[in-house]
Structure formats: C-alpha cells, structure tokens
Amino acid sequence: MWFHHVTRRVIALGQAVVLTGITTAAAYAADLPLTLQAAVQQGVAQAPALMAHHAHVASMHEEAARAGRLPDPTLDFGVNNFPVTAPGAFSLRSDTMTMRTVGVTQTIPSRAARDADRQRAGAEIQAADAEGLDTTRSIQEQVADAWIELWATQQKRALLLELRNESELAVKIAQAQLRGGDGNASDALAARAETATLDNQLDAVSADIAAAQAALQRWLGQAVANLGDAPDFGQLPVAPERLAQTIDQQAPMQMWQAREQVAQAELDQALASKHPDWNVSFQYGKRAPYLSDMVMIQVGVTLPLFTRNRQDRSISAKEEQWDAAQEAHEDARRAQREMVARAVTGWQGWGRQIQRYQDALLPLDRDRTKTALAAYRGGGALQPWLDARRDEIQQRLNYADALAARARLWASLAYLLPTSEAMP
C-alpha cells in the first residue's frame, strides 16, 4: 500500500514539474512567431480532456489487475444441532451432537469465466486507448482550426490594408479636382464614403481577429502575439490515395475494432456461464468437553441444467450485440470513406479556385481598379473606380475565405492517421 502511495506522489510531482516546464517555455516563447505545428503540439500537451482520459485509462488498468481473480472467501460461524425443546432446551451441553462451528467457504468460478473476465478487461482498455487516439485527433484538428481561423483573418486584414493608401489617394484626387474647378462635390463625398466603408470593414476584421485569438487562447492557455509561417496547405502530409487505402487505420475508426472486441468478450462471458462454478467449504466443530471435535469439508458445484430461459437467453442477446457492433463498424467505415472522399474533393476544388484567384481574378481586378483611378485622374468619371473598387474588395474577401476553407479541409485530413507520417 505504501509503495502505491509513494508512486502516486512521485507521478504527481513529475506531472507538476512537466507542467511547470511547459508553462515556463510557453511564457518564454510567447513573443515568438507561433507555427501551426507548435500550436498543435502545445494544445495537445495541455488539453484537460486528454489528461482526464489518461487518468481514466490508468484507473482501468487498476481494475483490469483484479479481473479473473477468485472472489473473497466467506467466514462462516454458528451452532449446529442446538436443542430448542425439552429436555436440555437451549443448552450447549445437554446434547452430545451440539457443537459450535467456524469455517471458510471459497467460491471458485470456472476457468472459462475467469478467462472471459480478463479478456473483457483487456478489450475495454484497448477500447479506451482507441478512444484516446480519436480524442487526440479531435484536439489536434480543433487547435489547427483555431490557428487557421486567426491566420486566415489576418490574411483578410492584410489584403484590405493594401487598398487603404489607394482610398486616401482617391480622396486627395477628388479634393484637388474640386479645388481646381474640374471636379464636383459629389465625387469628393463618394470617395470619402468609400474610404469610411473600407475602415468599417477593417474594424470588423480586427474584431474577428480578437475573437480568433481568444479561440486559440482557449487551447494554449495564453494570448498569441503573432503567427509563424503557415504550412503549405496545397500539399497534404499524406497522399489522398493513401488516405483512401487506410480507412481502418485512421483514428476515428480505431475504436470500432475495439468495440467489436468488447462485444466478443461479453459474448465469451455469456458462453462461460454454461460452465459450472465450484465452491469449497471447510468447517471445524467444537463439541462439549470430553467429546471429540469434528471437521467438515464440503465441495459444491452449480448445475446449469435448465439453460433455455437463463444462459441461452443471455448468449443470444450478446450474439445480437456482437452482430450489431459489426454492422455499426461497417456503417462507420462507409461514412469515414465518404468523409475522406468529400474532404479530398473539396480540398482539391478550393485549391483550383485559389490558383485561379492568384493567376487571374485578383490581378485582373487590380488592373481594372488602377485603370479606373488613372482615368478619373485624367478627367474621367469616378463611378467606374467605385464599382471596380467594390468588386476588388469583395474578390479579396472571397479569396481569404477560400484560403480558410482549404486550410480547414487540410486540417481535417492531416491528422487522420495517428502516426508520424500524418504530422505536418
């Protein structure tokens, strides 16, 4: 007992040292650019859900250590052949058959039952481990999503800030033309309104950045000053073809195999109920003085003879549950295959759109806006610039949304395989 107590103290002290080290390192690195990989590693290391899961698995190992053990023996004591009617009623000495007894009874479940108990405990631990893999994957994806949200929102702000100087230039041109007598007040007001609209959009994006920082802080436990370079979201850590071929190895599917093993272990327990259990009793009887004491040894065995409405019913129920676990596993496998196919298709589609934005849409809108502003400076109308300007702003916002959508799909695929090859 003292050894287990000391062990728990040592483990608790070790965890405290590790957490202190993580906190110190995090404080030291608070001002350094935070990469996606570093955010995911830090989020997983500090996730309370994973710490709770590890404690749960440790408790299951403790429970498994007693699986298949013999039950506690029973201490029996009493009086045998005690007279209750005359002559000699209620006397321990009036009858030579009266004796005080003390004994021990030990129940011995069948070997099949004990083996099934151990197998079920082991299967439940495997199921918990598989659930831990999926929990880790879920945390990795959620931390990555939080990082991506902040990164994409910062990209959106940068894209809008690139247009701020041009807005101010348009206002100056309109005011200069108005002072020179070539412009009109309507153009000057429209240019100023366009600048104010852009400022409103920038303020909204700044609020989104603050919200994204709070979401990331929820996982890291600290505010993030700036982000490091993003990984190449145009390349998956694992090839799409390999993802399609490794459905059963992916983290969300690991628990289904373990659930089948638990169902099989429960079925084995039901089958073991048809094996007889044994019990052994030993009693020592103390009789009156000058009479010999007596010893009794008794062996008992259960008789599972009438199983139709007892054991057979339980076995049938466990067989149905095992079949249900297999069918649920197959349904989950199909759903996972569909999810992977959809995510890969969506990721590839967003990649093509982003390439089109970069190669054609954004440069064309930029040229259109520049041309319209140059024409206005040369004496043309302001409205073509206003129209081109609004279209370009919307195109840049759409581009930022496309970057975020592709990155989120990338994150949903990057952590499916719980191996080093799946880590970006």
Coordinates of C-alpha atoms in Angstrom, one line a residue:
M1 CA 0.0 0.0 0.0
W2 CA 2.8 2.4 1.0
F3 CA 4.5 1.7 -2.3
H4 CA 1.5 2.7 -4.4
H5 CA 1.1 5.8 -2.3
V6 CA 4.7 6.8 -2.9
T7 CA 4.4 6.0 -6.6
R8 CA 1.3 8.3 -6.9
R9 CA 3.2 11.0 -5.1
V10 CA 6.2 10.7 -7.5
I11 CA 3.9 10.7 -10.6
A12 CA 2.1 13.8 -9.3
L13 CA 5.4 15.5 -8.7
G14 CA 6.6 14.6 -12.1
Q15 CA 3.4 16.0 -13.7
A16 CA 3.8 19.2 -11.8
V17 CA 7.4 19.6 -13.0
V18 CA 6.4 18.9 -16.6
L19 CA 3.5 21.4 -16.4
T20 CA 5.8 24.0 -14.8
G21 CA 8.3 23.4 -17.6
I22 CA 5.6 23.8 -20.3
T23 CA 4.3 27.0 -18.7
T24 CA 7.8 28.5 -18.5
A25 CA 8.6 27.5 -22.0
A26 CA 5.3 28.9 -23.2
A27 CA 5.9 32.2 -21.4
Y28 CA 9.4 32.4 -22.9
A29 CA 8.0 31.7 -26.4
A30 CA 5.0 34.0 -26.1
D31 CA 6.6 36.7 -28.2
L32 CA 8.0 34.3 -30.8
P33 CA 6.0 33.5 -34.0
L34 CA 3.7 30.5 -33.3
T35 CA 3.7 28.0 -36.1
L36 CA 0.8 25.6 -36.7
Q37 CA 2.8 22.6 -35.7
A38 CA 3.9 24.2 -32.4
A39 CA 0.3 25.3 -31.6
V40 CA -1.0 21.8 -32.2
Q41 CA 1.8 20.2 -30.0
Q42 CA 1.2 22.7 -27.2
G43 CA -2.5 22.3 -27.4
V44 CA -2.3 18.5 -27.1
A45 CA 0.2 18.7 -24.3
Q46 CA -2.1 21.0 -22.2
A47 CA -5.5 19.6 -23.1
P48 CA -7.5 18.8 -20.0
A49 CA -9.6 16.3 -21.9
L50 CA -6.5 14.2 -22.6
M51 CA -5.3 14.4 -19.0
A52 CA -8.7 13.2 -17.9
H53 CA -8.5 10.4 -20.4
H54 CA -5.1 9.3 -19.2
A55 CA -6.4 9.2 -15.6
H56 CA -9.4 7.1 -16.8
V57 CA -7.1 4.6 -18.6
A58 CA -4.9 4.3 -15.5
S59 CA -8.0 3.5 -13.4
M60 CA -9.0 0.9 -16.0
H61 CA -5.5 -0.8 -15.7
E62 CA -6.1 -0.9 -11.9
E63 CA -9.5 -2.6 -12.5
A64 CA -8.0 -5.0 -15.0
A65 CA -5.4 -6.2 -12.5
R66 CA -8.2 -7.8 -10.4
A67 CA -10.1 -9.2 -13.4
G68 CA -10.3 -13.0 -13.2
R69 CA -9.3 -13.2 -9.6
L70 CA -11.0 -15.5 -7.1
P71 CA -13.7 -13.8 -5.1
D72 CA -13.1 -13.2 -1.4
P73 CA -13.6 -16.2 0.9
T74 CA -16.6 -16.2 3.3
L75 CA -16.1 -16.7 7.0
D76 CA -18.9 -18.9 8.5
F77 CA -19.7 -19.4 12.2
G78 CA -22.6 -20.7 14.1
V79 CA -24.1 -23.5 16.2
N80 CA -25.2 -26.9 14.8
N81 CA -27.7 -29.3 16.4
F82 CA -28.7 -26.8 19.0
P83 CA -31.7 -28.2 21.1
V84 CA -34.7 -25.9 21.4
T85 CA -37.2 -28.3 23.2
A86 CA -37.0 -30.2 26.5
P87 CA -35.1 -31.9 27.7
G88 CA -32.0 -29.8 27.6
A89 CA -33.5 -26.9 25.6
F90 CA -31.3 -24.0 24.9
S91 CA -28.2 -25.6 26.4
L92 CA -24.9 -26.1 24.6
R93 CA -24.0 -29.0 26.8
S94 CA -27.2 -31.0 27.1
D95 CA -26.8 -32.9 23.8
T96 CA -23.6 -34.5 22.6
M97 CA -24.4 -33.5 19.0
T98 CA -24.4 -29.8 19.7
M99 CA -21.3 -28.0 18.5
R100 CA -20.0 -24.6 17.8
T101 CA -18.7 -24.2 14.3
V102 CA -16.4 -21.9 12.4
G103 CA -15.4 -22.3 8.8
V104 CA -14.4 -20.8 5.5
T105 CA -16.1 -21.1 2.1
Q106 CA -14.3 -20.3 -1.1
T107 CA -16.2 -19.9 -4.4
I108 CA -14.2 -20.9 -7.5
P109 CA -15.7 -19.6 -10.8
S110 CA -14.9 -21.7 -13.8
R111 CA -11.7 -21.1 -15.7
A112 CA -13.7 -20.1 -18.7
A113 CA -15.5 -17.4 -16.7
R114 CA -12.2 -16.0 -15.3
D115 CA -10.5 -16.0 -18.7
A116 CA -13.5 -14.2 -20.2
D117 CA -13.4 -11.6 -17.4
R118 CA -9.7 -10.9 -18.1
Q119 CA -10.4 -10.7 -21.8
R120 CA -13.2 -8.2 -21.3
A121 CA -11.0 -6.1 -19.1
G122 CA -8.2 -6.1 -21.7
A123 CA -10.7 -5.3 -24.5
E124 CA -12.1 -2.3 -22.5
I125 CA -8.6 -1.0 -22.1
Q126 CA -8.0 -1.3 -25.8
A127 CA -11.3 0.5 -26.5
A128 CA -10.2 3.3 -24.1
D129 CA -6.8 3.6 -25.8
A130 CA -8.6 3.8 -29.2
E131 CA -10.9 6.5 -27.9
G132 CA -7.8 8.3 -26.7
L133 CA -6.4 8.3 -30.2
D134 CA -9.6 9.8 -31.6
T135 CA -9.7 12.4 -28.8
T136 CA -6.1 13.4 -29.6
R137 CA -7.0 13.7 -33.3
S138 CA -10.1 15.8 -32.5
I139 CA -7.9 18.1 -30.3
Q140 CA -5.3 18.4 -33.0
E141 CA -7.9 19.4 -35.6
Q142 CA -9.6 21.9 -33.3
V143 CA -6.3 23.6 -32.4
A144 CA -5.4 23.6 -36.1
D145 CA -8.8 25.1 -36.9
A146 CA -8.3 27.9 -34.3
W147 CA -4.8 28.7 -35.6
I148 CA -6.2 28.7 -39.2
E149 CA -9.0 31.0 -38.3
L150 CA -6.6 33.5 -36.8
W151 CA -4.2 33.1 -39.8
A152 CA -7.0 33.5 -42.4
T153 CA -8.4 36.5 -40.7
Q154 CA -5.0 38.2 -40.6
Q155 CA -4.7 37.4 -44.3
K156 CA -8.0 39.1 -44.8
R157 CA -6.9 42.2 -42.9
A158 CA -3.6 42.4 -44.9
L159 CA -5.5 42.1 -48.2
L160 CA -7.7 45.0 -47.2
L161 CA -4.9 47.1 -45.8
E162 CA -3.2 47.0 -49.2
L163 CA -6.1 49.1 -50.5
R164 CA -6.1 51.7 -47.8
N165 CA -3.5 54.0 -49.4
E166 CA -5.3 54.0 -52.7
S167 CA -8.5 55.1 -50.9
E168 CA -6.7 58.0 -49.5
L169 CA -5.2 58.8 -52.9
A170 CA -8.7 58.8 -54.5
V171 CA -9.9 61.3 -51.8
K172 CA -6.9 63.6 -52.5
I173 CA -7.6 63.5 -56.2
A174 CA -11.2 64.3 -55.8
Q175 CA -10.4 67.2 -53.4
A176 CA -7.7 68.5 -55.8
Q177 CA -10.1 68.4 -58.7
L178 CA -12.8 70.1 -56.7
R179 CA -10.4 72.9 -55.7
G180 CA -9.2 73.3 -59.3
G181 CA -12.8 73.6 -60.6
D182 CA -12.7 70.4 -62.6
G183 CA -14.4 68.1 -60.1
N184 CA -17.6 68.2 -58.1
A185 CA -18.6 67.8 -54.5
S186 CA -20.5 64.5 -55.2
D187 CA -17.3 62.8 -56.3
A188 CA -15.4 64.1 -53.2
L189 CA -18.1 62.8 -50.9
A190 CA -18.3 59.5 -52.7
A191 CA -14.5 59.0 -52.4
R192 CA -14.6 59.8 -48.7
A193 CA -17.6 57.4 -48.1
E194 CA -15.7 54.6 -49.9
T195 CA -12.7 55.2 -47.5
A196 CA -15.0 55.1 -44.5
T197 CA -16.6 51.9 -45.7
L198 CA -13.2 50.3 -46.0
D199 CA -12.4 51.5 -42.5
N200 CA -15.6 49.8 -41.2
Q201 CA -14.6 46.6 -42.9
L202 CA -11.1 46.8 -41.4
D203 CA -12.6 47.3 -37.9
A204 CA -14.9 44.3 -38.4
V205 CA -11.9 42.2 -39.4
S206 CA -10.0 43.4 -36.3
A207 CA -12.8 42.3 -34.1
D208 CA -12.8 38.9 -35.9
I209 CA -9.0 38.7 -35.2
A210 CA -9.6 39.4 -31.5
A211 CA -12.3 36.6 -31.4
A212 CA -9.9 34.2 -33.2
Q213 CA -7.1 35.0 -30.7
A214 CA -9.5 34.2 -27.8
A215 CA -10.4 30.9 -29.5
L216 CA -6.8 29.9 -29.9
Q217 CA -6.0 31.0 -26.3
R218 CA -8.7 28.6 -25.1
W219 CA -6.4 25.8 -26.3
L220 CA -3.0 27.2 -25.5
G221 CA -3.7 29.0 -22.2
Q222 CA -2.0 32.2 -23.3
A223 CA -2.5 35.0 -25.8
V224 CA -0.8 34.7 -29.1
A225 CA 1.0 37.8 -30.3
N226 CA 1.9 36.7 -33.8
L227 CA 1.8 33.7 -36.0
G228 CA 4.6 32.0 -37.8
D229 CA 4.5 31.0 -41.5
A230 CA 1.7 28.7 -42.5
P231 CA 2.4 25.3 -43.8
D232 CA 1.8 24.6 -47.5
F233 CA -1.9 23.9 -47.4
G234 CA -1.7 22.9 -51.1
Q235 CA 0.1 19.7 -50.1
L236 CA -1.3 17.1 -47.7
P237 CA 1.1 15.3 -45.3
V238 CA -0.4 12.0 -46.5
A239 CA -1.3 11.4 -50.2
P240 CA -5.0 11.3 -50.9
E241 CA -4.6 7.8 -52.4
R242 CA -3.1 6.5 -49.1
L243 CA -5.9 8.1 -47.1
A244 CA -8.4 6.2 -49.2
Q245 CA -6.5 2.9 -48.7
T246 CA -6.1 3.2 -44.9
I247 CA -9.7 3.8 -43.7
D248 CA -9.5 1.2 -40.9
Q249 CA -6.2 2.6 -39.6
Q250 CA -7.5 6.2 -39.2
A251 CA -8.1 7.5 -35.7
P252 CA -11.9 7.7 -35.8
M253 CA -12.1 4.0 -36.9
Q254 CA -9.7 2.6 -34.2
M255 CA -12.4 2.5 -31.6
W256 CA -14.8 0.4 -33.7
Q257 CA -12.4 -2.6 -33.8
A258 CA -12.0 -2.3 -30.0
R259 CA -15.8 -2.2 -29.6
E260 CA -16.1 -5.4 -31.5
Q261 CA -13.5 -7.0 -29.2
V262 CA -15.5 -5.8 -26.2
A263 CA -18.7 -7.3 -27.7
Q264 CA -16.8 -10.6 -28.3
A265 CA -15.5 -10.6 -24.7
E266 CA -19.1 -10.1 -23.4
L267 CA -20.2 -13.0 -25.6
D268 CA -17.5 -15.2 -24.2
Q269 CA -18.6 -14.2 -20.7
A270 CA -22.1 -15.3 -21.6
L271 CA -20.9 -18.6 -23.0
A272 CA -18.8 -19.2 -19.9
S273 CA -22.0 -19.0 -17.8
K274 CA -22.7 -22.5 -19.0
H275 CA -19.6 -23.8 -17.3
P276 CA -20.2 -24.9 -13.7
D277 CA -18.7 -22.9 -10.8
W278 CA -17.3 -24.6 -7.8
N279 CA -17.2 -23.8 -4.1
V280 CA -15.2 -25.5 -1.3
S281 CA -16.2 -25.2 2.4
F282 CA -14.3 -26.2 5.5
Q283 CA -15.8 -26.2 9.0
Y284 CA -14.5 -27.0 12.4
G285 CA -17.0 -28.0 15.1
K286 CA -16.3 -27.7 18.8
R287 CA -18.3 -30.0 21.0
A288 CA -18.8 -30.4 24.7
P289 CA -15.8 -31.3 26.9
Y290 CA -14.6 -34.9 26.6
L291 CA -16.2 -35.3 23.2
S292 CA -14.3 -35.3 20.0
D293 CA -14.3 -32.2 17.8
M294 CA -15.4 -32.6 14.2
V295 CA -14.3 -31.3 10.9
M296 CA -16.4 -31.0 7.7
I297 CA -15.1 -30.5 4.2
Q298 CA -17.7 -29.9 1.5
V299 CA -17.5 -29.3 -2.2
G300 CA -20.3 -27.8 -4.2
V301 CA -20.9 -27.3 -7.9
T302 CA -23.5 -25.3 -9.8
L303 CA -25.7 -27.2 -12.2
P304 CA -26.5 -25.1 -15.3
L305 CA -29.1 -27.7 -16.5
F306 CA -32.0 -25.6 -17.4
T307 CA -30.4 -23.0 -19.7
R308 CA -33.2 -22.3 -22.1
N309 CA -34.6 -19.3 -20.3
R310 CA -31.4 -18.4 -18.5
Q311 CA -27.9 -18.7 -20.0
D312 CA -29.2 -19.3 -23.6
R313 CA -31.2 -16.0 -23.5
S314 CA -28.1 -14.1 -22.4
I315 CA -26.0 -15.8 -25.0
S316 CA -28.5 -14.9 -27.7
A317 CA -28.6 -11.3 -26.5
K318 CA -24.8 -11.0 -26.6
E319 CA -24.6 -12.6 -30.1
E320 CA -27.1 -9.9 -31.3
Q321 CA -25.0 -7.2 -29.7
W322 CA -21.9 -8.6 -31.4
D323 CA -23.7 -8.6 -34.8
A324 CA -24.8 -5.0 -34.1
A325 CA -21.2 -4.0 -33.3
Q326 CA -20.1 -5.4 -36.6
E327 CA -22.8 -3.7 -38.6
A328 CA -22.2 -0.4 -36.9
H329 CA -18.5 -0.8 -37.7
E330 CA -19.2 -1.3 -41.4
D331 CA -21.6 1.7 -41.4
A332 CA -18.9 3.8 -39.7
R333 CA -16.3 2.6 -42.3
R334 CA -18.6 3.7 -45.1
A335 CA -19.2 7.0 -43.5
Q336 CA -15.5 7.6 -43.0
R337 CA -14.7 6.7 -46.6
E338 CA -17.3 9.2 -47.7
M339 CA -15.9 11.9 -45.4
V340 CA -12.4 11.4 -46.7
A341 CA -13.6 11.4 -50.3
R342 CA -15.6 14.6 -49.8
A343 CA -12.8 16.3 -47.9
V344 CA -10.2 15.5 -50.5
T345 CA -12.5 16.6 -53.3
G346 CA -13.3 19.8 -51.5
W347 CA -9.7 20.5 -50.7
Q348 CA -8.7 19.9 -54.4
G349 CA -11.6 22.1 -55.6
W350 CA -10.6 25.0 -53.3
G351 CA -7.0 24.6 -54.4
R352 CA -8.1 25.1 -58.1
Q353 CA -10.1 28.2 -57.1
I354 CA -7.3 29.7 -55.1
Q355 CA -4.9 29.2 -58.1
R356 CA -7.5 30.9 -60.3
Y357 CA -7.7 33.8 -57.8
Q358 CA -3.9 34.2 -57.8
D359 CA -3.4 33.8 -61.5
A360 CA -6.4 35.7 -63.0
L361 CA -9.1 37.2 -60.8
L362 CA -7.0 39.2 -58.3
P363 CA -4.6 40.6 -60.9
L364 CA -7.4 41.5 -63.3
D365 CA -9.4 43.3 -60.6
R366 CA -6.2 45.1 -59.5
D367 CA -5.6 46.3 -63.1
R368 CA -9.2 47.3 -63.5
T369 CA -9.1 49.4 -60.3
K370 CA -5.8 51.1 -61.3
T371 CA -7.1 51.8 -64.8
A372 CA -10.3 53.3 -63.5
L373 CA -8.4 55.5 -61.0
A374 CA -6.0 56.7 -63.7
A375 CA -8.9 57.5 -65.9
Y376 CA -10.5 59.5 -63.1
R377 CA -7.3 61.4 -62.5
G378 CA -7.2 62.2 -66.2
G379 CA -10.7 63.8 -66.1
G380 CA -12.9 60.7 -66.4
A381 CA -15.8 59.7 -64.1
L382 CA -15.4 58.4 -60.6
Q383 CA -18.1 55.8 -60.7
P384 CA -16.1 53.2 -62.7
W385 CA -13.4 53.4 -60.0
L386 CA -16.0 53.0 -57.3
D387 CA -17.5 49.9 -59.0
A388 CA -14.1 48.4 -59.6
R389 CA -13.1 49.1 -56.1
R390 CA -16.1 47.4 -54.5
D391 CA -15.6 44.4 -56.8
E392 CA -12.0 44.1 -55.9
I393 CA -12.7 44.3 -52.1
Q394 CA -15.3 41.6 -52.4
Q395 CA -12.9 39.5 -54.5
R396 CA -10.2 39.8 -51.9
L397 CA -12.6 38.8 -49.1
N398 CA -13.7 35.8 -51.2
Y399 CA -10.1 34.8 -51.7
A400 CA -9.4 35.0 -48.0
D401 CA -12.4 32.8 -47.3
A402 CA -11.2 30.3 -49.9
L403 CA -7.8 30.2 -48.2
A404 CA -9.5 29.4 -44.9
A405 CA -11.8 26.8 -46.4
R406 CA -9.0 24.9 -48.0
A407 CA -6.9 25.1 -44.8
R408 CA -9.7 23.7 -42.7
L409 CA -10.2 20.7 -45.0
W410 CA -6.4 20.2 -44.9
A411 CA -6.6 20.0 -41.1
S412 CA -9.5 17.6 -41.2
L413 CA -7.3 15.2 -43.4
A414 CA -3.8 15.9 -41.9
Y415 CA -4.4 14.2 -38.5
L416 CA -6.5 11.2 -39.5
L417 CA -3.6 8.7 -39.3
P418 CA -2.2 8.6 -35.7
T419 CA 1.4 8.1 -36.9
S420 CA 4.4 10.3 -37.5
E421 CA 3.7 10.3 -41.3
A422 CA 0.4 12.3 -40.6
M423 CA 2.1 15.1 -38.8
P424 CA 2.8 18.3 -40.8

